[in-house]
Amino acid sequence: MSSIPRFTGDASPYGGGDPYADYRTADFPFTGYADLADRRLGAGVIAANDEFFAERENLLTPGAAAFDPEHFGHKGKIMDGWETRRRRGVSAREPHPTEDDHDWALVRLGAPGVIRGIVVDTAHFRGNYPQAVSVEGASVAGSPSPEELLADDVKWTVLVPRTAVGGHAANGFAVDAEQRFTHLRVNQHPDGGIARLRVYGEVAPDPVWLGALGTFDLAALENGGRVEDASDRFYSPATHTIQPGRSRKMDDGWETRRRRDKGNDWIRYALAAESEIRAVEIDTAYLKGNSAGWAALSVAAEGSEEWTEVLPRTRLQPDTDHRFVLDAPVVGSRVRIDIYPDGGISRLRLFGSLTEAGAARLTARHQELGG
């Protein structure tokens, strides 16, 4: 773990008004990566040793944590996060928890991958946040149960060593473990509450699974596709366009600000590996008065800036799923979609299969990462 800005010390008590007014955060360098713990990818908090005050599942809820100062239940203040009870010592003479006492939660990543950074967000936990946190990662095939993950033969790698954190703050940690992980163990020392957990990194798909599928979505985040760059991210991230499923609302896609020049907006993608593309799907779901007017698609080899147009500039309709079968399969590792002049799309799907060279490279990378 490399050193980046993080927040320690006490947060001020809530004084009324905007609950986020004194929230502390920073521009962490790794947040451009996908969130591997996104519920939309299938992530889940599968177990915790204690969730007396607030459920473990809240850790992965999309969006910022909410706070209602008057919301209380039978067990006390209801918090939007994971909160455990206060730990106690063994007797009146030893009332304090030991140095080793801690609470834990097991997180299944939605997409296995290489983790580049972790944010442990203690939003609204001011006097009840943990003194310190630590995070470990493991790579376990299949769909292991909590008991199987906690077995003695499972190897856990420290991603974030035990580190003091601050309350009502985004505590960020860069991670430099060049391995493929499927599960995390999040520890809070000795107890307390965490509002959100975000796990940023690169998806590392299983080449055996992709090979068995044959034809699949080559750009999909869950299959190893990623956004390299985009001209504009004003309203929403370009990564939304390769999330699973159809968009459910307007901000679940990619939308740019209104252009006042003669240019156009675009997104560049890296595919899972070198692939043969046979069909294209461009969806403008929920984008009605703000969908892109036209779109064109180009393909390039890995590391190349020589783009070959495979779908000429084509009129798009609002709130519509557009499907195109290419005249002939096209081979490439990178794809660029240009929209004219601005607006947005909700999803881009590129259907095809890995080339022999692409499959070999993906398999070699999988082995390098310990898969």
mmCIF file of C-alpha atoms in Angstrom:
data_model
loop_
_atom_site.group_PDB
_atom_site.id
_atom_site.type_symbol
_atom_site.label_atom_id
_atom_site.label_comp_id
_atom_site.label_asym_id
_atom_site.label_seq_id
_atom_site.Cartn_x
_atom_site.Cartn_y
_atom_site.Cartn_z
ATOM 1 C CA MET A 1 0.000 0.000 0.000
ATOM 2 C CA SER A 2 1.457 3.367 -1.002
ATOM 3 C CA SER A 3 0.901 6.562 0.950
ATOM 4 C CA ILE A 4 -1.842 8.925 -0.232
ATOM 5 C CA PRO A 5 -3.868 11.580 1.602
ATOM 6 C CA ARG A 6 -6.249 10.181 4.190
ATOM 7 C CA PHE A 7 -8.071 11.555 7.187
ATOM 8 C CA THR A 8 -7.464 10.739 10.830
ATOM 9 C CA GLY A 9 -8.723 12.211 14.066
ATOM 10 C CA ASP A 10 -12.116 13.067 15.408
ATOM 11 C CA ALA A 11 -14.978 14.532 13.419
ATOM 12 C CA SER A 12 -17.081 17.345 14.842
ATOM 13 C CA PRO A 13 -20.546 16.491 16.229
ATOM 14 C CA TYR A 14 -23.426 17.077 13.841
ATOM 15 C CA GLY A 15 -24.502 20.675 14.294
ATOM 16 C CA GLY A 16 -27.579 20.728 12.087
ATOM 17 C CA GLY A 17 -28.081 21.870 8.513
ATOM 18 C CA ASP A 18 -26.283 20.127 5.649
ATOM 19 C CA PRO A 19 -24.911 16.854 7.100
ATOM 20 C CA TYR A 20 -22.181 16.800 4.427
ATOM 21 C CA ALA A 21 -21.001 20.364 5.064
ATOM 22 C CA ASP A 22 -17.932 19.220 7.035
ATOM 23 C CA TYR A 23 -17.396 15.902 5.223
ATOM 24 C CA ARG A 24 -13.753 15.315 4.346
ATOM 25 C CA THR A 25 -12.533 13.742 1.129
ATOM 26 C CA ALA A 26 -9.859 14.077 -1.568
ATOM 27 C CA ASP A 27 -9.231 13.396 -5.259
ATOM 28 C CA PHE A 28 -7.917 9.869 -4.982
ATOM 29 C CA PRO A 29 -5.873 8.850 -8.047
ATOM 30 C CA PHE A 30 -7.517 5.444 -8.485
ATOM 31 C CA THR A 31 -11.209 6.360 -8.682
ATOM 32 C CA GLY A 32 -11.108 6.351 -12.483
ATOM 33 C CA TYR A 33 -11.083 2.561 -12.326
ATOM 34 C CA ALA A 34 -14.270 0.513 -12.102
ATOM 35 C CA ASP A 35 -15.751 -0.307 -8.692
ATOM 36 C CA LEU A 36 -15.274 -4.068 -8.439
ATOM 37 C CA ALA A 37 -17.629 -4.110 -5.444
ATOM 38 C CA ASP A 38 -20.529 -2.610 -7.403
ATOM 39 C CA ARG A 39 -23.829 -4.346 -6.685
ATOM 40 C CA ARG A 40 -24.687 -4.096 -10.396
ATOM 41 C CA LEU A 41 -21.787 -6.459 -11.107
ATOM 42 C CA GLY A 42 -23.075 -8.943 -8.543
ATOM 43 C CA ALA A 43 -21.045 -7.932 -5.496
ATOM 44 C CA GLY A 44 -22.363 -8.720 -2.040
ATOM 45 C CA VAL A 45 -21.527 -8.643 1.651
ATOM 46 C CA ILE A 46 -21.979 -12.317 2.407
ATOM 47 C CA ALA A 47 -21.242 -12.385 6.162
ATOM 48 C CA ALA A 48 -20.291 -10.301 9.179
ATOM 49 C CA ASN A 49 -19.592 -11.241 12.771
ATOM 50 C CA ASP A 50 -21.831 -8.437 14.086
ATOM 51 C CA GLU A 51 -24.368 -6.011 12.585
ATOM 52 C CA PHE A 52 -26.316 -5.044 15.693
ATOM 53 C CA PHE A 53 -26.998 -1.399 14.804
ATOM 54 C CA ALA A 54 -26.875 -1.376 10.993
ATOM 55 C CA GLU A 55 -26.857 -4.096 8.341
ATOM 56 C CA ARG A 56 -23.709 -5.158 6.531
ATOM 57 C CA GLU A 57 -25.420 -4.931 3.124
ATOM 58 C CA ASN A 58 -25.434 -1.121 3.378
ATOM 59 C CA LEU A 59 -21.680 -1.118 2.687
ATOM 60 C CA LEU A 60 -22.239 -1.601 -1.046
ATOM 61 C CA THR A 61 -25.353 0.543 -1.528
ATOM 62 C CA PRO A 62 -24.915 2.784 -4.604
ATOM 63 C CA GLY A 63 -24.607 6.496 -3.968
ATOM 64 C CA ALA A 64 -23.690 8.495 -0.896
ATOM 65 C CA ALA A 65 -24.887 7.518 2.558
ATOM 66 C CA ALA A 66 -28.012 9.297 3.816
ATOM 67 C CA PHE A 67 -28.451 10.767 7.293
ATOM 68 C CA ASP A 68 -31.653 11.469 9.221
ATOM 69 C CA PRO A 69 -30.820 12.894 12.672
ATOM 70 C CA GLU A 70 -34.260 11.936 14.032
ATOM 71 C CA HIS A 71 -34.391 8.358 12.738
ATOM 72 C CA PHE A 72 -34.177 5.974 15.716
ATOM 73 C CA GLY A 73 -35.327 2.386 16.181
ATOM 74 C CA HIS A 74 -35.589 -0.107 19.024
ATOM 75 C CA LYS A 75 -31.815 -0.652 19.014
ATOM 76 C CA GLY A 76 -30.830 2.999 18.781
ATOM 77 C CA LYS A 77 -29.837 5.429 16.029
ATOM 78 C CA ILE A 78 -30.453 3.975 12.571
ATOM 79 C CA MET A 79 -27.403 4.531 10.380
ATOM 80 C CA ASP A 80 -26.935 4.069 6.644
ATOM 81 C CA GLY A 81 -23.919 1.791 6.847
ATOM 82 C CA TRP A 82 -22.572 -1.241 8.691
ATOM 83 C CA GLU A 83 -22.381 -0.680 12.455
ATOM 84 C CA THR A 84 -21.484 -3.114 15.209
ATOM 85 C CA ARG A 85 -22.138 -2.921 18.959
ATOM 86 C CA ARG A 86 -19.544 -1.569 21.387
ATOM 87 C CA ARG A 87 -16.968 -4.159 22.373
ATOM 88 C CA ARG A 88 -16.230 -4.753 26.049
ATOM 89 C CA GLY A 89 -13.460 -6.430 27.981
ATOM 90 C CA VAL A 90 -13.725 -9.656 29.947
ATOM 91 C CA SER A 91 -14.365 -8.215 33.419
ATOM 92 C CA ALA A 92 -14.797 -5.126 35.556
ATOM 93 C CA ARG A 93 -11.064 -5.140 36.141
ATOM 94 C CA GLU A 94 -10.451 -5.415 32.361
ATOM 95 C CA PRO A 95 -13.325 -3.449 30.807
ATOM 96 C CA HIS A 96 -11.585 -2.562 27.559
ATOM 97 C CA PRO A 97 -11.311 -4.713 24.406
ATOM 98 C CA THR A 98 -7.930 -6.263 23.712
ATOM 99 C CA GLU A 99 -5.559 -5.092 21.001
ATOM 100 C CA ASP A 100 -6.642 -8.015 18.796
ATOM 101 C CA ASP A 101 -10.406 -7.558 19.173
ATOM 102 C CA HIS A 102 -12.080 -6.527 15.931
ATOM 103 C CA ASP A 103 -15.209 -6.928 13.818
ATOM 104 C CA TRP A 104 -15.195 -8.205 10.244
ATOM 105 C CA ALA A 105 -17.280 -8.487 7.092
ATOM 106 C CA LEU A 106 -16.735 -10.726 4.061
ATOM 107 C CA VAL A 107 -17.275 -9.106 0.660
ATOM 108 C CA ARG A 108 -17.658 -10.977 -2.626
ATOM 109 C CA LEU A 109 -16.442 -8.806 -5.492
ATOM 110 C CA GLY A 110 -18.877 -8.467 -8.365
ATOM 111 C CA ALA A 111 -16.034 -8.987 -10.833
ATOM 112 C CA PRO A 112 -12.692 -10.554 -9.838
ATOM 113 C CA GLY A 113 -9.781 -8.303 -10.592
ATOM 114 C CA VAL A 114 -6.628 -6.416 -9.700
ATOM 115 C CA ILE A 115 -7.352 -3.855 -6.983
ATOM 116 C CA ARG A 116 -5.784 -0.407 -7.400
ATOM 117 C CA GLY A 117 -7.418 1.432 -4.511
ATOM 118 C CA ILE A 118 -9.940 1.143 -1.690
ATOM 119 C CA VAL A 119 -12.117 3.795 -0.065
ATOM 120 C CA VAL A 120 -13.466 3.137 3.433
ATOM 121 C CA ASP A 121 -16.101 5.836 3.854
ATOM 122 C CA THR A 122 -17.226 6.721 7.391
ATOM 123 C CA ALA A 123 -19.801 9.325 6.322
ATOM 124 C CA HIS A 124 -22.021 10.362 9.278
ATOM 125 C CA PHE A 125 -20.123 8.137 11.691
ATOM 126 C CA ARG A 126 -18.677 10.847 13.913
ATOM 127 C CA GLY A 127 -18.315 9.427 17.413
ATOM 128 C CA ASN A 128 -18.928 5.809 16.438
ATOM 129 C CA TYR A 129 -16.415 5.072 13.676
ATOM 130 C CA PRO A 130 -13.628 2.480 14.099
ATOM 131 C CA GLN A 131 -10.285 3.491 15.517
ATOM 132 C CA ALA A 132 -8.587 1.704 12.626
ATOM 133 C CA VAL A 133 -9.379 -0.504 9.640
ATOM 134 C CA SER A 134 -7.581 -3.208 7.687
ATOM 135 C CA VAL A 135 -8.484 -5.037 4.484
ATOM 136 C CA GLU A 136 -7.373 -8.439 3.211
ATOM 137 C CA GLY A 137 -7.977 -10.120 -0.146
ATOM 138 C CA ALA A 138 -8.287 -13.734 -1.272
ATOM 139 C CA SER A 139 -8.747 -15.549 -4.566
ATOM 140 C CA VAL A 140 -11.125 -18.483 -4.247
ATOM 141 C CA ALA A 141 -12.719 -20.197 -7.249
ATOM 142 C CA GLY A 142 -16.431 -20.830 -7.546
ATOM 143 C CA SER A 143 -19.001 -19.557 -5.070
ATOM 144 C CA PRO A 144 -17.546 -20.316 -1.625
ATOM 145 C CA SER A 145 -19.637 -20.096 1.532
ATOM 146 C CA PRO A 146 -18.562 -17.882 4.455
ATOM 147 C CA GLU A 147 -17.399 -21.015 6.290
ATOM 148 C CA GLU A 148 -15.223 -22.031 3.346
ATOM 149 C CA LEU A 149 -13.684 -18.550 3.123
ATOM 150 C CA LEU A 150 -12.872 -18.576 6.837
ATOM 151 C CA ALA A 151 -11.208 -21.991 6.673
ATOM 152 C CA ASP A 152 -7.563 -22.241 7.706
ATOM 153 C CA ASP A 153 -6.373 -23.220 4.223
ATOM 154 C CA VAL A 154 -7.527 -19.970 2.554
ATOM 155 C CA LYS A 155 -4.659 -17.574 1.864
ATOM 156 C CA TRP A 156 -5.416 -13.949 2.723
ATOM 157 C CA THR A 157 -3.182 -11.133 1.447
ATOM 158 C CA VAL A 158 -2.996 -7.827 3.338
ATOM 159 C CA LEU A 159 -4.130 -5.023 1.039
ATOM 160 C CA VAL A 160 -4.530 -2.313 3.675
ATOM 161 C CA PRO A 161 -2.589 -2.853 6.917
ATOM 162 C CA ARG A 162 -4.187 -1.785 10.169
ATOM 163 C CA THR A 163 -4.437 1.978 9.776
ATOM 164 C CA ALA A 164 -6.093 4.731 11.814
ATOM 165 C CA VAL A 165 -9.047 6.386 10.064
ATOM 166 C CA GLY A 166 -11.149 9.474 10.562
ATOM 167 C CA GLY A 167 -14.859 9.859 11.142
ATOM 168 C CA HIS A 168 -17.249 11.404 8.599
ATOM 169 C CA ALA A 169 -14.596 11.114 5.910
ATOM 170 C CA ALA A 170 -13.565 9.172 2.809
ATOM 171 C CA ASN A 171 -10.444 7.274 3.869
ATOM 172 C CA GLY A 172 -8.540 6.265 0.739
ATOM 173 C CA PHE A 173 -5.798 3.669 0.315
ATOM 174 C CA ALA A 174 -3.798 2.870 -2.817
ATOM 175 C CA VAL A 175 -3.130 -0.836 -3.331
ATOM 176 C CA ASP A 176 -0.177 -2.255 -5.264
ATOM 177 C CA ALA A 177 -0.753 -6.036 -5.049
ATOM 178 C CA GLU A 178 -0.496 -7.333 -8.628
ATOM 179 C CA GLN A 179 -2.849 -10.266 -8.030
ATOM 180 C CA ARG A 180 -6.381 -11.289 -8.949
ATOM 181 C CA PHE A 181 -8.804 -11.222 -6.003
ATOM 182 C CA THR A 182 -12.356 -12.534 -5.679
ATOM 183 C CA HIS A 183 -13.172 -11.740 -2.012
ATOM 184 C CA LEU A 184 -12.240 -9.209 0.671
ATOM 185 C CA ARG A 185 -12.245 -9.329 4.454
ATOM 186 C CA VAL A 186 -12.879 -5.853 5.877
ATOM 187 C CA ASN A 187 -11.873 -5.435 9.515
ATOM 188 C CA GLN A 188 -12.692 -2.597 11.876
ATOM 189 C CA HIS A 189 -10.651 -2.284 15.059
ATOM 190 C CA PRO A 190 -12.086 -2.709 17.609
ATOM 191 C CA ASP A 191 -15.688 -1.916 16.543
ATOM 192 C CA GLY A 192 -17.820 0.887 15.112
ATOM 193 C CA GLY A 193 -19.382 1.809 11.805
ATOM 194 C CA ILE A 194 -18.482 2.175 8.129
ATOM 195 C CA ALA A 195 -20.931 3.778 5.704
ATOM 196 C CA ARG A 196 -19.626 2.637 2.309
ATOM 197 C CA LEU A 197 -16.889 0.485 0.802
ATOM 198 C CA ARG A 198 -15.589 1.137 -2.712
ATOM 199 C CA VAL A 199 -13.029 -1.163 -4.350
ATOM 200 C CA TYR A 200 -11.453 0.305 -7.485
ATOM 201 C CA GLY A 201 -9.527 -1.808 -9.959
ATOM 202 C CA GLU A 202 -9.279 -3.662 -13.262
ATOM 203 C CA VAL A 203 -11.498 -6.625 -14.043
ATOM 204 C CA ALA A 204 -9.535 -9.844 -14.690
ATOM 205 C CA PRO A 205 -11.991 -12.278 -16.297
ATOM 206 C CA ASP A 206 -11.656 -16.048 -16.317
ATOM 207 C CA PRO A 207 -10.493 -17.029 -19.838
ATOM 208 C CA VAL A 208 -11.972 -20.526 -19.452
ATOM 209 C CA TRP A 209 -15.427 -19.020 -18.872
ATOM 210 C CA LEU A 210 -15.137 -16.634 -21.826
ATOM 211 C CA GLY A 211 -13.897 -19.465 -24.040
ATOM 212 C CA ALA A 212 -16.874 -21.595 -23.073
ATOM 213 C CA LEU A 213 -19.274 -18.750 -23.890
ATOM 214 C CA GLY A 214 -17.819 -18.380 -27.388
ATOM 215 C CA THR A 215 -19.786 -15.297 -28.408
ATOM 216 C CA PHE A 216 -20.138 -12.644 -25.695
ATOM 217 C CA ASP A 217 -20.105 -8.884 -25.118
ATOM 218 C CA LEU A 218 -16.447 -7.965 -25.697
ATOM 219 C CA ALA A 219 -16.760 -4.485 -24.170
ATOM 220 C CA ALA A 220 -18.696 -5.437 -21.027
ATOM 221 C CA LEU A 221 -17.069 -4.458 -17.759
ATOM 222 C CA GLU A 222 -17.748 -7.890 -16.258
ATOM 223 C CA ASN A 223 -15.905 -9.524 -19.189
ATOM 224 C CA GLY A 224 -12.797 -7.346 -18.893
ATOM 225 C CA GLY A 225 -13.699 -4.383 -21.095
ATOM 226 C CA ARG A 226 -12.850 -0.914 -19.832
ATOM 227 C CA VAL A 227 -13.062 2.758 -20.719
ATOM 228 C CA GLU A 228 -9.691 4.235 -21.699
ATOM 229 C CA ASP A 229 -10.846 7.839 -22.009
ATOM 230 C CA ALA A 230 -13.821 10.032 -22.846
ATOM 231 C CA SER A 231 -14.245 13.566 -24.148
ATOM 232 C CA ASP A 232 -16.748 14.557 -21.458
ATOM 233 C CA ARG A 233 -17.977 13.148 -18.146
ATOM 234 C CA PHE A 234 -20.036 16.125 -17.036
ATOM 235 C CA TYR A 235 -23.304 14.410 -16.100
ATOM 236 C CA SER A 236 -22.294 10.768 -15.701
ATOM 237 C CA PRO A 237 -19.303 8.428 -16.068
ATOM 238 C CA ALA A 238 -18.530 6.808 -19.422
ATOM 239 C CA THR A 239 -18.098 3.483 -17.582
ATOM 240 C CA HIS A 240 -21.885 3.333 -17.206
ATOM 241 C CA THR A 241 -22.092 2.382 -20.895
ATOM 242 C CA ILE A 242 -20.520 -1.057 -20.219
ATOM 243 C CA GLN A 243 -22.347 -1.903 -16.986
ATOM 244 C CA PRO A 244 -24.547 -5.031 -16.878
ATOM 245 C CA GLY A 245 -28.175 -4.873 -17.936
ATOM 246 C CA ARG A 246 -30.164 -2.072 -19.491
ATOM 247 C CA SER A 247 -30.185 1.421 -18.064
ATOM 248 C CA ARG A 248 -32.984 1.989 -15.528
ATOM 249 C CA LYS A 249 -32.971 5.791 -15.486
ATOM 250 C CA MET A 250 -31.396 8.715 -17.277
ATOM 251 C CA ASP A 251 -28.253 9.028 -15.154
ATOM 252 C CA ASP A 252 -27.535 5.298 -15.495
ATOM 253 C CA GLY A 253 -25.981 6.002 -18.902
ATOM 254 C CA TRP A 254 -23.437 8.490 -20.277
ATOM 255 C CA GLU A 255 -24.498 12.069 -20.976
ATOM 256 C CA THR A 256 -22.315 15.022 -21.953
ATOM 257 C CA ARG A 257 -22.838 18.739 -21.480
ATOM 258 C CA ARG A 258 -24.298 20.754 -24.362
ATOM 259 C CA ARG A 259 -21.660 21.624 -26.951
ATOM 260 C CA ARG A 260 -21.421 25.193 -28.193
ATOM 261 C CA ASP A 261 -18.693 24.490 -30.754
ATOM 262 C CA LYS A 262 -18.520 22.387 -33.932
ATOM 263 C CA GLY A 263 -16.847 19.370 -32.304
ATOM 264 C CA ASN A 264 -18.248 16.048 -31.133
ATOM 265 C CA ASP A 265 -18.009 13.766 -28.092
ATOM 266 C CA TRP A 266 -16.500 10.280 -27.895
ATOM 267 C CA ILE A 267 -15.490 7.337 -25.700
ATOM 268 C CA ARG A 268 -12.499 5.033 -26.244
ATOM 269 C CA TYR A 269 -12.659 1.449 -24.949
ATOM 270 C CA ALA A 270 -10.197 -1.390 -24.487
ATOM 271 C CA LEU A 271 -11.780 -4.779 -25.145
ATOM 272 C CA ALA A 272 -11.162 -7.873 -23.037
ATOM 273 C CA ALA A 273 -8.410 -8.842 -25.529
ATOM 274 C CA GLU A 274 -7.962 -8.940 -29.297
ATOM 275 C CA SER A 275 -11.360 -9.936 -30.631
ATOM 276 C CA GLU A 276 -13.474 -10.535 -33.691
ATOM 277 C CA ILE A 277 -16.504 -8.209 -33.582
ATOM 278 C CA ARG A 278 -19.606 -9.315 -35.468
ATOM 279 C CA ALA A 279 -22.491 -7.217 -34.112
ATOM 280 C CA VAL A 280 -23.015 -3.861 -32.395
ATOM 281 C CA GLU A 281 -25.740 -2.625 -30.064
ATOM 282 C CA ILE A 282 -26.134 1.063 -29.171
ATOM 283 C CA ASP A 283 -28.845 1.780 -26.610
ATOM 284 C CA THR A 284 -30.220 5.236 -25.782
ATOM 285 C CA ALA A 285 -32.658 4.030 -23.089
ATOM 286 C CA TYR A 286 -34.115 6.867 -20.954
ATOM 287 C CA LEU A 287 -32.259 9.488 -23.000
ATOM 288 C CA LYS A 288 -35.147 11.234 -24.712
ATOM 289 C CA GLY A 289 -34.501 14.935 -25.292
ATOM 290 C CA ASN A 290 -30.774 14.481 -24.783
ATOM 291 C CA SER A 291 -29.761 11.348 -26.716
ATOM 292 C CA ALA A 292 -26.950 11.554 -29.242
ATOM 293 C CA GLY A 293 -28.114 12.546 -32.727
ATOM 294 C CA TRP A 294 -25.770 10.281 -34.644
ATOM 295 C CA ALA A 295 -23.054 7.741 -33.816
ATOM 296 C CA ALA A 296 -20.098 6.151 -35.598
ATOM 297 C CA LEU A 297 -17.876 3.260 -34.505
ATOM 298 C CA SER A 298 -14.195 2.664 -35.229
ATOM 299 C CA VAL A 299 -11.770 -0.134 -34.323
ATOM 300 C CA ALA A 300 -7.992 -0.185 -33.754
ATOM 301 C CA ALA A 301 -5.315 -2.686 -32.790
ATOM 302 C CA GLU A 302 -3.792 -2.567 -29.300
ATOM 303 C CA GLY A 303 -1.435 0.415 -28.944
ATOM 304 C CA SER A 304 -2.409 1.767 -32.370
ATOM 305 C CA GLU A 305 -4.010 5.097 -33.207
ATOM 306 C CA GLU A 306 -4.965 3.984 -36.722
ATOM 307 C CA TRP A 307 -8.742 3.784 -36.522
ATOM 308 C CA THR A 308 -10.851 1.908 -39.066
ATOM 309 C CA GLU A 309 -14.492 2.909 -39.303
ATOM 310 C CA VAL A 310 -16.772 -0.136 -39.087
ATOM 311 C CA LEU A 311 -20.099 1.629 -38.528
ATOM 312 C CA PRO A 312 -20.521 4.899 -40.481
ATOM 313 C CA ARG A 313 -22.254 7.891 -38.958
ATOM 314 C CA THR A 314 -25.762 6.606 -38.274
ATOM 315 C CA ARG A 315 -28.895 8.351 -37.013
ATOM 316 C CA LEU A 316 -29.927 7.404 -33.472
ATOM 317 C CA GLN A 317 -33.447 7.567 -32.054
ATOM 318 C CA PRO A 318 -34.207 8.624 -28.472
ATOM 319 C CA ASP A 319 -34.920 5.912 -25.881
ATOM 320 C CA THR A 320 -34.224 3.142 -28.403
ATOM 321 C CA ASP A 321 -32.064 0.032 -28.656
ATOM 322 C CA HIS A 322 -30.249 0.038 -32.031
ATOM 323 C CA ARG A 323 -28.777 -3.213 -33.403
ATOM 324 C CA PHE A 324 -26.336 -3.583 -36.285
ATOM 325 C CA VAL A 325 -24.878 -6.744 -37.845
ATOM 326 C CA LEU A 326 -21.522 -5.951 -39.467
ATOM 327 C CA ASP A 327 -21.061 -6.915 -43.115
ATOM 328 C CA ALA A 328 -17.961 -8.900 -42.132
ATOM 329 C CA PRO A 329 -16.244 -9.655 -38.803
ATOM 330 C CA VAL A 330 -13.737 -6.995 -37.717
ATOM 331 C CA VAL A 331 -10.625 -7.725 -35.638
ATOM 332 C CA GLY A 332 -9.342 -5.266 -33.036
ATOM 333 C CA SER A 333 -8.463 -4.623 -29.396
ATOM 334 C CA ARG A 334 -9.766 -1.060 -29.041
ATOM 335 C CA VAL A 335 -13.017 0.619 -30.038
ATOM 336 C CA ARG A 336 -14.051 4.236 -30.284
ATOM 337 C CA ILE A 337 -17.613 5.491 -30.462
ATOM 338 C CA ASP A 338 -18.140 9.057 -31.703
ATOM 339 C CA ILE A 339 -21.464 10.763 -31.042
ATOM 340 C CA TYR A 340 -22.619 13.861 -32.920
ATOM 341 C CA PRO A 341 -22.710 16.505 -31.792
ATOM 342 C CA ASP A 342 -23.257 15.725 -28.092
ATOM 343 C CA GLY A 343 -25.825 14.098 -25.788
ATOM 344 C CA GLY A 344 -25.484 10.546 -24.650
ATOM 345 C CA ILE A 345 -25.946 6.811 -24.947
ATOM 346 C CA SER A 346 -26.882 4.410 -22.179
ATOM 347 C CA ARG A 347 -25.102 1.214 -23.290
ATOM 348 C CA LEU A 348 -22.678 -0.051 -25.940
ATOM 349 C CA ARG A 349 -22.541 -3.800 -26.630
ATOM 350 C CA LEU A 350 -20.033 -5.405 -28.981
ATOM 351 C CA PHE A 351 -20.751 -9.064 -29.686
ATOM 352 C CA GLY A 352 -18.136 -11.483 -30.962
ATOM 353 C CA SER A 353 -15.386 -13.767 -29.728
ATOM 354 C CA LEU A 354 -11.705 -13.702 -28.830
ATOM 355 C CA THR A 355 -9.172 -14.358 -31.549
ATOM 356 C CA GLU A 356 -6.659 -17.137 -30.977
ATOM 357 C CA ALA A 357 -4.006 -14.543 -30.106
ATOM 358 C CA GLY A 358 -6.419 -12.698 -27.808
ATOM 359 C CA ALA A 359 -7.363 -15.859 -25.932
ATOM 360 C CA ALA A 360 -3.686 -16.793 -25.491
ATOM 361 C CA ARG A 361 -2.817 -13.363 -24.125
ATOM 362 C CA LEU A 362 -5.768 -13.362 -21.737
ATOM 363 C CA THR A 363 -4.804 -16.827 -20.457
ATOM 364 C CA ALA A 364 -1.190 -15.747 -19.885
ATOM 365 C CA ARG A 365 -2.324 -12.669 -17.963
ATOM 366 C CA HIS A 366 -4.682 -14.796 -15.849
ATOM 367 C CA GLN A 367 -1.778 -17.059 -14.880
ATOM 368 C CA GLU A 368 0.466 -14.077 -14.065
ATOM 369 C CA LEU A 369 -2.168 -12.846 -11.607
ATOM 370 C CA GLY A 370 -2.360 -16.206 -9.858
ATOM 371 C CA GLY A 371 -5.659 -17.260 -11.423
#
